[in-house]
Short mmCIF file of C-alpha atoms in Angstrom, two decimals:
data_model
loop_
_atom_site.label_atom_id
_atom_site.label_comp_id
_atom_site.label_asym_id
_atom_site.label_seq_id
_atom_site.Cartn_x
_atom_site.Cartn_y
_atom_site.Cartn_z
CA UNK A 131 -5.77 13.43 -18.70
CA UNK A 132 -3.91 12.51 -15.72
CA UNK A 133 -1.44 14.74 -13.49
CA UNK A 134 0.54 12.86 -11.21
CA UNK A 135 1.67 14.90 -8.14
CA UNK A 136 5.28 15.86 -7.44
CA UNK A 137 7.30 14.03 -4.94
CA UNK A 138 10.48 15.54 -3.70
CA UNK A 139 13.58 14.84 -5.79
CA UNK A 140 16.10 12.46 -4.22
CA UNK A 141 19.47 13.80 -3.52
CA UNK A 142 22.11 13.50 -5.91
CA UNK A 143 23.76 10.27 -4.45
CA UNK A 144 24.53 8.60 -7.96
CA UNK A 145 26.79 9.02 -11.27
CA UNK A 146 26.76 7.67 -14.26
CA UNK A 147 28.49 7.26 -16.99
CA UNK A 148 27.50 5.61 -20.39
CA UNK A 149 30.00 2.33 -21.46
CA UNK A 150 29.65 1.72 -25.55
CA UNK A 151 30.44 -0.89 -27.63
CA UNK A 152 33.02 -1.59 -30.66
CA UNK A 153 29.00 -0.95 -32.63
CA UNK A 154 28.82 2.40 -30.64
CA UNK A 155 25.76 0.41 -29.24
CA UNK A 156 25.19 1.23 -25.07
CA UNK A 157 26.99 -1.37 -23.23
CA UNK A 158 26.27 -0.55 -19.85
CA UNK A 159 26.93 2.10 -17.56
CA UNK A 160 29.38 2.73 -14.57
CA UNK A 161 28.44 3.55 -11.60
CA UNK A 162 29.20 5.21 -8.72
CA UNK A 163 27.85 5.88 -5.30
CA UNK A 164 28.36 9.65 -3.11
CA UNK A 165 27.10 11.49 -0.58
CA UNK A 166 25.22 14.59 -0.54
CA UNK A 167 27.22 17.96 -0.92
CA UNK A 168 28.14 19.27 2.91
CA UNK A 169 29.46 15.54 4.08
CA UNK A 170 32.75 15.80 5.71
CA UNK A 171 35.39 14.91 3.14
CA UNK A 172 37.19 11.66 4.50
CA UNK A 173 33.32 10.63 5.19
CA UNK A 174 32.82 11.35 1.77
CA UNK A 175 35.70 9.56 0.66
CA UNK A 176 34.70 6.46 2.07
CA UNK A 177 30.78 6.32 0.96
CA UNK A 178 32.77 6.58 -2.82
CA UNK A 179 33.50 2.72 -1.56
CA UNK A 180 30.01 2.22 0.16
CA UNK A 181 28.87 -0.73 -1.98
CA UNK A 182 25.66 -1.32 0.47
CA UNK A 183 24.56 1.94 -0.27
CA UNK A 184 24.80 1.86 -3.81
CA UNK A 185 23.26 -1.35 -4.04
CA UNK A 186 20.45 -0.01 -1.66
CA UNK A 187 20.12 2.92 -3.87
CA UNK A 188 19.87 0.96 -7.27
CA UNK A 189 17.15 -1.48 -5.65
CA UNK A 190 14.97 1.56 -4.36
CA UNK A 191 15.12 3.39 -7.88
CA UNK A 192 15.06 0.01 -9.77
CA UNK A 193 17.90 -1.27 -11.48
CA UNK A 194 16.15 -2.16 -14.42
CA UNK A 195 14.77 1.01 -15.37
CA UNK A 196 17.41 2.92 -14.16
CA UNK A 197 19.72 0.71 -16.61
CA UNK A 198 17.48 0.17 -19.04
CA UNK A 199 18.30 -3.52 -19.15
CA UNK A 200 22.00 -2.61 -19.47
CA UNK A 201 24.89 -3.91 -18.03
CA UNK A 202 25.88 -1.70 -14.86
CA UNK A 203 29.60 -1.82 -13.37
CA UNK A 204 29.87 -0.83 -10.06
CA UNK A 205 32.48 1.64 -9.18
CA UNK A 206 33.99 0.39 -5.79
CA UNK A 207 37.05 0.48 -3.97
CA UNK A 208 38.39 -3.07 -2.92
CA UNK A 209 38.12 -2.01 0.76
CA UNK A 210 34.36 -2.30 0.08
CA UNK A 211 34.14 -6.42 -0.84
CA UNK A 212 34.29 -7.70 2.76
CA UNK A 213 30.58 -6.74 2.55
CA UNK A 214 28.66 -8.76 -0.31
CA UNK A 215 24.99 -9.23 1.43
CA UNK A 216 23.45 -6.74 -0.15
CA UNK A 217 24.63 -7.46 -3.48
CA UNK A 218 22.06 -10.14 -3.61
CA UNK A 219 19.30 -7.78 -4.16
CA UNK A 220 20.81 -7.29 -8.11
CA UNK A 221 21.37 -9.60 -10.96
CA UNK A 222 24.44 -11.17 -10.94
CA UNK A 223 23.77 -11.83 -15.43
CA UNK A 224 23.98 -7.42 -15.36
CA UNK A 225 26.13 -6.42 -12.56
CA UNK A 226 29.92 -6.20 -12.73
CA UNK A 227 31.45 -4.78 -9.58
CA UNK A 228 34.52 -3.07 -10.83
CA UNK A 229 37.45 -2.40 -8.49
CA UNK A 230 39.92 0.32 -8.43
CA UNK A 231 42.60 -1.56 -6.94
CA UNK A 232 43.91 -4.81 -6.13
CA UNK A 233 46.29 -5.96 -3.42
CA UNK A 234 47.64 -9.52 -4.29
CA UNK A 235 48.61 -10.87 -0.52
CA UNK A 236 44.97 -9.96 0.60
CA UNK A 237 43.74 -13.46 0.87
CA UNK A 238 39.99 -12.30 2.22
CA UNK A 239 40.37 -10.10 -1.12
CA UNK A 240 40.41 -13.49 -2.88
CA UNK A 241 37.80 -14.97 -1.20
CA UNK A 242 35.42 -12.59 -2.37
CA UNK A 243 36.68 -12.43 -5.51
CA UNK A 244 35.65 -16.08 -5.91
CA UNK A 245 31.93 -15.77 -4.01
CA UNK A 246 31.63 -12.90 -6.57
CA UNK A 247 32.41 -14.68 -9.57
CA UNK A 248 30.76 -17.86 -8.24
CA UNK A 249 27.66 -16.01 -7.34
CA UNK A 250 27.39 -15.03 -11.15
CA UNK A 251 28.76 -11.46 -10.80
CA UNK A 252 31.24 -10.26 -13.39
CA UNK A 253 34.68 -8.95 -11.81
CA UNK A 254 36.85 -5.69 -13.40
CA UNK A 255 40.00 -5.56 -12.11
CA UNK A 256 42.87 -2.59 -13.58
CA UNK A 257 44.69 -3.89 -16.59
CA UNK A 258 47.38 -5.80 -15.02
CA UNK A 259 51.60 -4.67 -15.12
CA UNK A 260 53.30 -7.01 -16.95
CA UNK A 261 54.89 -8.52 -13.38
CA UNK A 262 51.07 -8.95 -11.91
CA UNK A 263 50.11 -11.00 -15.46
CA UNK A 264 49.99 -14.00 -13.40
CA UNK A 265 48.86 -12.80 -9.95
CA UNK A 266 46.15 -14.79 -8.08
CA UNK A 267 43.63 -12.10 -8.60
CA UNK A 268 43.52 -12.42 -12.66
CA UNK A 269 41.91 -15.76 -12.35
CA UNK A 270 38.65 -14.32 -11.46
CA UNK A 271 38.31 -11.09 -13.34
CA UNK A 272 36.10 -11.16 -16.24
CA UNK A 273 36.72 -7.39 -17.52
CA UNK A 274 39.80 -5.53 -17.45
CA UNK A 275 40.13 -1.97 -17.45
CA UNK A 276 42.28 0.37 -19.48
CA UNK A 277 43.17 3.68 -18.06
CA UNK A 278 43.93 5.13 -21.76
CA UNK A 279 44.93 8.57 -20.16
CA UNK A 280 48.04 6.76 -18.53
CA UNK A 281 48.78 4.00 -20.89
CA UNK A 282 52.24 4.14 -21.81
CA UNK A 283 53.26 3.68 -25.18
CA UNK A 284 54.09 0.14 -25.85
CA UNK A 285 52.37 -1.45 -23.48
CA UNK A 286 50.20 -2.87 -26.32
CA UNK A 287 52.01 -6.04 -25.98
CA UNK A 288 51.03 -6.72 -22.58
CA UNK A 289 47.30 -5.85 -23.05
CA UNK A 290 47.17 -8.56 -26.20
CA UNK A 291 48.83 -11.06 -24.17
CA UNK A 292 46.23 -10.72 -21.48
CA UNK A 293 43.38 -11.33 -24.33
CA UNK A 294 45.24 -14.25 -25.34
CA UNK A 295 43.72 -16.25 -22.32
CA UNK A 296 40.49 -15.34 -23.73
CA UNK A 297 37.15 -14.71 -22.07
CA UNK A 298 38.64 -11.03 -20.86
CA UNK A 299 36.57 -7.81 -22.00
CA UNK A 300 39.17 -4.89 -22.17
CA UNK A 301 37.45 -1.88 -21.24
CA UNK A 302 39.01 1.70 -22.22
CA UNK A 303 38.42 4.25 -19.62
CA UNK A 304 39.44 8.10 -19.61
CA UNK A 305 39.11 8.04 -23.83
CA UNK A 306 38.37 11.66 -23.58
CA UNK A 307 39.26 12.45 -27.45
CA UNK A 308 38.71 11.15 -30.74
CA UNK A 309 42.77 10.06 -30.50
CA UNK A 310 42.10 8.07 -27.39
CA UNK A 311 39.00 6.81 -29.40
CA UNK A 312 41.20 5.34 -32.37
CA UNK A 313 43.82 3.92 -30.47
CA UNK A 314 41.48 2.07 -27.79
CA UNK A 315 39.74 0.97 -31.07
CA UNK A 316 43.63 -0.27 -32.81
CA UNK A 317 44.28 -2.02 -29.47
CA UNK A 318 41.30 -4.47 -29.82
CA UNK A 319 39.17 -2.75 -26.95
CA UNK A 320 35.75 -4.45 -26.25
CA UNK A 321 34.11 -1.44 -25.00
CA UNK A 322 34.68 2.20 -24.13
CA UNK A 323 34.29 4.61 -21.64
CA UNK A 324 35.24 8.49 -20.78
CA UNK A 325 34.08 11.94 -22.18
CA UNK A 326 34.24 11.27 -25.91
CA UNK A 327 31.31 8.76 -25.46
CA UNK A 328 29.04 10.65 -22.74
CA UNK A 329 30.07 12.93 -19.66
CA UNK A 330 28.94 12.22 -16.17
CA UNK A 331 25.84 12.65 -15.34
CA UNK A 332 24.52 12.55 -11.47
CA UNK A 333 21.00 12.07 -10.41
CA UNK A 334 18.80 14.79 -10.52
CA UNK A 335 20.64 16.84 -12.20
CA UNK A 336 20.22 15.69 -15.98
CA UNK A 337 18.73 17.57 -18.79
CA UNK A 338 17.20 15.35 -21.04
CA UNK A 339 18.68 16.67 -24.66
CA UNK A 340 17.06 16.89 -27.87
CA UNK A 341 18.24 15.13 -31.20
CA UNK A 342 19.08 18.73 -32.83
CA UNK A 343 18.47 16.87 -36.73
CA UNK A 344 14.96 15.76 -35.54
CA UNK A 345 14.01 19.12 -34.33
CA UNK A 346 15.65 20.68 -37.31
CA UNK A 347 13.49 18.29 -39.82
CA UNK A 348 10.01 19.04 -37.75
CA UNK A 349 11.08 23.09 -37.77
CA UNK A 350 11.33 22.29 -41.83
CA UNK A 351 7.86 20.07 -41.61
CA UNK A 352 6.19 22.82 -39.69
CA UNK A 353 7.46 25.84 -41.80
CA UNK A 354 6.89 24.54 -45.27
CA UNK A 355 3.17 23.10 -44.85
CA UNK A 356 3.86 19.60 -43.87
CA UNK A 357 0.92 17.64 -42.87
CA UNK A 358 0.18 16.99 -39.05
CA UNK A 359 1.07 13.10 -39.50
CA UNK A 360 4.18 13.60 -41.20
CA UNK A 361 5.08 16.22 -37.73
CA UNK A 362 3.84 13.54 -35.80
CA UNK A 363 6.16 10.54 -37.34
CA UNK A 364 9.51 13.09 -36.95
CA UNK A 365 8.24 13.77 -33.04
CA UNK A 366 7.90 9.84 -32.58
CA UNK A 367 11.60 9.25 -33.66
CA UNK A 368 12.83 11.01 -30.85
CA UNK A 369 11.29 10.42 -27.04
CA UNK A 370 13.38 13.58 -25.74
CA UNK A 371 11.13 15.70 -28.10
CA UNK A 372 7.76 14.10 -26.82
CA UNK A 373 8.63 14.78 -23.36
CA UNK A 374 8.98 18.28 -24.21
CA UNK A 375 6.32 18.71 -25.85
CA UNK A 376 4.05 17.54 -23.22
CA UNK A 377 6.06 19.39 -20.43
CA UNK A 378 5.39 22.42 -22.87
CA UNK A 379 1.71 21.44 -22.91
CA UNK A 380 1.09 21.00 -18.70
CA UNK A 381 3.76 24.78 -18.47
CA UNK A 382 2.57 28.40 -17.71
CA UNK A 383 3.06 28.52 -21.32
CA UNK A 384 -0.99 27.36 -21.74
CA UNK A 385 -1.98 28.89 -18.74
CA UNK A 386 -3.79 25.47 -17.72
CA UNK A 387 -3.93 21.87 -17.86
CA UNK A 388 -5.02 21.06 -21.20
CA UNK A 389 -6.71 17.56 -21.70
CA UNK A 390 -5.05 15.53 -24.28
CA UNK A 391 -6.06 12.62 -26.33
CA UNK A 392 -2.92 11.53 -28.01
CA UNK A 393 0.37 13.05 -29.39
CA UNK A 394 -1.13 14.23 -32.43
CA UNK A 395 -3.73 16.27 -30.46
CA UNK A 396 -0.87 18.33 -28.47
CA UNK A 397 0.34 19.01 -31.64
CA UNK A 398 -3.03 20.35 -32.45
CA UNK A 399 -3.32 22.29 -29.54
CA UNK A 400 0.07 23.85 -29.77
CA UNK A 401 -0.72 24.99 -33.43
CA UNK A 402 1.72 25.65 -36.38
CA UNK A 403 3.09 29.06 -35.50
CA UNK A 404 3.86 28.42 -31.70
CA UNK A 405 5.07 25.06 -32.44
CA UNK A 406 7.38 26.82 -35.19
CA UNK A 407 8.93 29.30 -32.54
CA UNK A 408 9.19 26.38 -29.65
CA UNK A 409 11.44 24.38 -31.97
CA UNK A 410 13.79 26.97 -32.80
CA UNK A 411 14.10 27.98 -29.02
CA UNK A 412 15.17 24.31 -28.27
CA UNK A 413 17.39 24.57 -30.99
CA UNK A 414 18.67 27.46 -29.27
CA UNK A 415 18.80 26.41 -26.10
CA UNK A 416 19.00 22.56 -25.42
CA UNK A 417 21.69 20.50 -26.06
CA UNK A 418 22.54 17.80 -28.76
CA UNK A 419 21.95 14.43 -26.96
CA UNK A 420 24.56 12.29 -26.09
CA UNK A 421 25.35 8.82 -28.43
CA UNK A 422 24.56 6.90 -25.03
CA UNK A 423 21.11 8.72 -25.06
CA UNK A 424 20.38 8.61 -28.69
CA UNK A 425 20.68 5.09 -28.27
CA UNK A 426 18.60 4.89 -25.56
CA UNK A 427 16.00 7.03 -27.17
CA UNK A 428 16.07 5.08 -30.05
CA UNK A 429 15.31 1.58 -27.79
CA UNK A 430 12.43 3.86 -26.38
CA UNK A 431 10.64 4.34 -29.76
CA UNK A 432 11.14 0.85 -30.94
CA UNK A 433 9.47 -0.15 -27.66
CA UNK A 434 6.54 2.02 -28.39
CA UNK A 435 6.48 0.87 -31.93
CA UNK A 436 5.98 -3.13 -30.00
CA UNK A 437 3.39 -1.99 -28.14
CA UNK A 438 1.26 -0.88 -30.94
CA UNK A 439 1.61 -3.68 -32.34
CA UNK A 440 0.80 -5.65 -29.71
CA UNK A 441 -1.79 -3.63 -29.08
CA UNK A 442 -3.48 -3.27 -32.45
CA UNK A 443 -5.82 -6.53 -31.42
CA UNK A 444 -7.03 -4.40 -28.72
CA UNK A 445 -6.81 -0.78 -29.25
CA UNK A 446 -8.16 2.01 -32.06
CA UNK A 447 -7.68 5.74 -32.54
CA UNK A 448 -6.09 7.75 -29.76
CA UNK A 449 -6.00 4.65 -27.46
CA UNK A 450 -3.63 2.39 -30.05
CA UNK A 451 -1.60 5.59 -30.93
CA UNK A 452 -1.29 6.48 -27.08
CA UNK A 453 0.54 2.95 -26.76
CA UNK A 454 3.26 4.38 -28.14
CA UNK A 455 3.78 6.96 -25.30
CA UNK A 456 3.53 4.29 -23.32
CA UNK A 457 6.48 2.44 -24.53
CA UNK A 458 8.50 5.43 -25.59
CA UNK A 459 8.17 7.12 -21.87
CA UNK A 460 8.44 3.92 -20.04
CA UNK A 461 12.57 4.70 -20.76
CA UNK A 462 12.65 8.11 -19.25
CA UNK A 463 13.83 6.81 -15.89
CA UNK A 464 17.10 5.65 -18.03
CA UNK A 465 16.52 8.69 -19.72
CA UNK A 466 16.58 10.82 -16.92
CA UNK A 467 18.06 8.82 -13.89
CA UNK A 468 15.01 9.04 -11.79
CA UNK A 469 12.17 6.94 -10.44
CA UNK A 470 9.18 7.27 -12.86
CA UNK A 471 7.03 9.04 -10.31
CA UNK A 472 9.27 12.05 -10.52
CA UNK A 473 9.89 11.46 -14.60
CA UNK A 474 6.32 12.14 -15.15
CA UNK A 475 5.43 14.85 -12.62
CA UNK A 476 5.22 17.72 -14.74
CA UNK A 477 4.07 16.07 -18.00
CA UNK A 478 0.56 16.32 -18.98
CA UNK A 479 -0.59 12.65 -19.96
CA UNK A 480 -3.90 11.33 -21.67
CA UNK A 481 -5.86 9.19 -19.71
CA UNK A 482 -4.26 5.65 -18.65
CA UNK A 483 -1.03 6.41 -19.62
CA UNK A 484 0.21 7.67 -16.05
CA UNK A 485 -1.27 4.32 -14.68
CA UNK A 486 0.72 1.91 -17.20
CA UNK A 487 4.00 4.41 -16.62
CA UNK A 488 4.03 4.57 -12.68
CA UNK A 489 1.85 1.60 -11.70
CA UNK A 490 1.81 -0.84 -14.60
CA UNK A 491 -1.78 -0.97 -13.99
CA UNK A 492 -4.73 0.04 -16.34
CA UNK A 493 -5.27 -0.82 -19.68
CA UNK A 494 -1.92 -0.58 -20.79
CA UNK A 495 -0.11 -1.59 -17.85
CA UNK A 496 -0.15 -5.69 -19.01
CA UNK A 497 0.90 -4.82 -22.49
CA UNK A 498 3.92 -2.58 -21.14
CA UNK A 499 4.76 -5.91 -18.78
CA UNK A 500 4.85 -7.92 -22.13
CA UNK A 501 6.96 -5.16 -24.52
CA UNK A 502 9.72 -5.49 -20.99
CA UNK A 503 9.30 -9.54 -20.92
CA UNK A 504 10.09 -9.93 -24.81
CA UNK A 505 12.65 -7.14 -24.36
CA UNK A 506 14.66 -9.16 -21.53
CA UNK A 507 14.04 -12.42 -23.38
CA UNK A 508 12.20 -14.44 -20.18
CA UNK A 509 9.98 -16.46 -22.46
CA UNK A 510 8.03 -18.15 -19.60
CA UNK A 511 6.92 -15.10 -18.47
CA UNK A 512 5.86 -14.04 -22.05
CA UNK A 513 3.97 -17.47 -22.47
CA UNK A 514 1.73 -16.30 -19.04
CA UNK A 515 1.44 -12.47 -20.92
CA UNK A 516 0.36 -13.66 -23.80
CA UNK A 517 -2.38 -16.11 -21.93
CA UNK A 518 -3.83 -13.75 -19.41
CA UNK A 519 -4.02 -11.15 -22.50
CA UNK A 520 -5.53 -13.98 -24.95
CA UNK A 521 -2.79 -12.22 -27.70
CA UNK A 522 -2.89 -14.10 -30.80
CA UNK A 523 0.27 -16.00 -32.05
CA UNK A 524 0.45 -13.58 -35.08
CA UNK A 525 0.16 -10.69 -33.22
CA UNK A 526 4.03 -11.61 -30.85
CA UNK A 527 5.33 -13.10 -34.01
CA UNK A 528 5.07 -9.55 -35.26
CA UNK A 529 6.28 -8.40 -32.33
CA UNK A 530 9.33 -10.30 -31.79
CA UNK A 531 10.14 -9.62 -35.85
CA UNK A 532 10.20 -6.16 -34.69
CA UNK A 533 12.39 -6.29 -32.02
CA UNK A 534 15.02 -8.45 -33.67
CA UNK A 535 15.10 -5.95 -36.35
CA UNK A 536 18.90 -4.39 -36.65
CA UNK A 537 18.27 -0.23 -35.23
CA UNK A 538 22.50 0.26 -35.57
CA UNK A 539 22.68 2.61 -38.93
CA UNK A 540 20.98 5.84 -39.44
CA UNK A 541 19.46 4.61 -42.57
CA UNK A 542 17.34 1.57 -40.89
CA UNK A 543 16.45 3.79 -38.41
CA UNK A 544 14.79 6.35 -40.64
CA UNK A 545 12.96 3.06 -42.37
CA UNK A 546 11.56 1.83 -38.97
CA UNK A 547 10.32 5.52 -38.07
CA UNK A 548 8.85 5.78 -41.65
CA UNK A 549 11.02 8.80 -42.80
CA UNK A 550 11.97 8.90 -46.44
CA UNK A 551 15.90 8.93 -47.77
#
């Protein structure tokens, strides 16, 4: 087992705020950049509009963990766009910088607008009035944004004809209640936004939920004289609950470090009767997750699932199950909005798992490089993967099936995690 040492947590400098799909897939997330608490306020105020720093902060935590190869929109005021330099540090294909305001006779405002959009960045601009339908500015955004709060009734019309030039995503904002929900849905919204869908959450400050039907199923599995592999398969569905559980393993709870082997053996080690009690205290006192982290958590598992099998040319027993940690915990800086270092601090971890998670290094380190480069789709650096790891052509054909499979309905979701109807 490894412990990995604590680092100080980061001030709280970043929200977020999940952005789903017509699917209620995850989208994206917005973002936006603050100081620390104890700034003046009109300092404050303007570090809202600091695009360098968030763009500074996204590169040091890594975008692509912190995103989880999601789309994120950066919340920035337009005073903000004279400075694009450090915007090069993020992919253009998964950044849309997303303005809350526009002033049409700002011609330096239209410059940038076009070195965004011909740099590759995406562009949301506020849903236009119907007297700003044709205003310079609309000829470079690429999202529009719907404050559905503040929409006035009727003003259908003018959204539709805006979607009529095509190429537009509408995105509802403020859809704080299932109304907002159906009538952002009857107005042809592409994606969605605002407390209905997943509240603000700011960096360092998120408690990673639990899926309260997976801990409800294990509390049944664990009270009625389920066997250990059938526990096992309901903790593997859900990545919140294995995080937990090894927290709960490395706690004051134990009294100790215990060394672990695999999932299965902390399972072991917690026994049936404390294990019964632990999951009705979650129950009790963690909340539901979030649809934006379900979904997440779901990706997680699937990931761990590729990595067994891409690991099942390599790998037996504890080492081939502990792949799937691997993978599932590889997420938990999406998870939990913090660099993996800090994600992993107070988990106890079997051996070589810490090293793939923090460093990509160690046994498992390659195959987690893989499970990302299949994930993102960059086939030529699968094709050098696959050749330094001497992975058999059957063994990513499996792979990829897996990955393509659809995860968007409870019911194939159960199938995947090998949970009967």
């Amino acid at each position: 087992m490894m412990w990995v040492p604590m680092e100080p947590c980061t001030a709280s400098l970043l929200d977020r705020q999940p952005i789903m799909d017509r699917r209620g897939e995850l989208a994206g997330f917005r973002l936006s950049w603050r100081r620390p608490q104890g700034t003046h306020q009109a300092e404050r105020a303007a570090c809202r509009a600091d695009l360098q720093g968030l763009s500074n902060l996204l590169q040091d935590l890594g975008s692509d963990h912190i995103l989880a190869g999601r789309t994120g929109f950066l919340e920035i005021d337009s005073q903000a766009l004279p400075d694009l330099t450090d915007l090069r540090r993020l992919d253009p294909g998964r950044t849309v910088v997303s303005l809350s305001s526009m002033q049409t006779d700002d011609p330096r405002m239209l410059t940038r607008l076009e070195a965004l959009r011909t740099q590759g960045f995406g562009v949301a601009v506020p849903a236009p009035r119907h007297d700003e339908r044709k205003a310079s500015w609309m000829r470079w955004a690429t999202h529009l944004r719907v404050d559905m709060k503040h929409l006035a009734p009727g003003s259908e019309h003018a959204l539709a004809a805006c979607l009529a030039r095509g190429g537009l995503t509408l995105i509802a904002e403020s859809v704080d209640s299932p109304e907002l929900a159906s009538r952002s849905h009857a107005i042809g919204c592409h994606a969605f936004q605002g407390a209905h869908f997943g509240a603000v959450e700011s960096m360092g400050q998120i408690r990673l939920g639990v899926c309260h039907d997976t801990v409800r199923r294990a509390l049944v599995q664990a009270t009625t004289g389920a066997s250990l592999s059938a526990i096992e398969q309901t903790f593997r569905s859900d990545v919140g609950l294995c995080w937990r559980l090894l927290r709960f393993i490395a706690s004051a709870n134990f009294g100790r470090l215990m060394p672990l082997d695999s999932l299965r053996h902390a399972l072991t080690l917690v026994g049936m009767r404390r294990l019964t009690r632990w999951l009705r205290l979650l129950l009790s006192c963690v909340d539901d997750v979030s649809p934006a982290a379900r979904r997440l958590g779901q990706s997680a598992a699937l990931r761990g699932q590729v990595l067994e099998l891409l690991g099942a040319e390599y790998f037996a027993g504890h080492d081939l199950d502990n792949l799937f940690l691997v993978g599932g915990l590889s997420m938990l800086p999406a998870l939990l909005m913090q660099p993996m270092s800090e994600a992993v601090s107070t988990l106890a971890l079997p051996d070589g798992v810490a090293d793939a998670l923090v460093a990509r290094q160690g046994r498992f380190g390659a195959l987690l490089n893989l499970a990302d480069a299949l994930e993102a789709g960059h086939d030529d650096r699968v094709e050098a993967l696959c050749s330094e790891l001497s992975l058999s052509v059957g063994a990513l054909a499996r792979a990829r099936r897996h990955t393509s499979e659809p995860a968007d309905t409870p019911r194939a979701w159960e199938r995947r995690q090998g949970v009967s109807a």
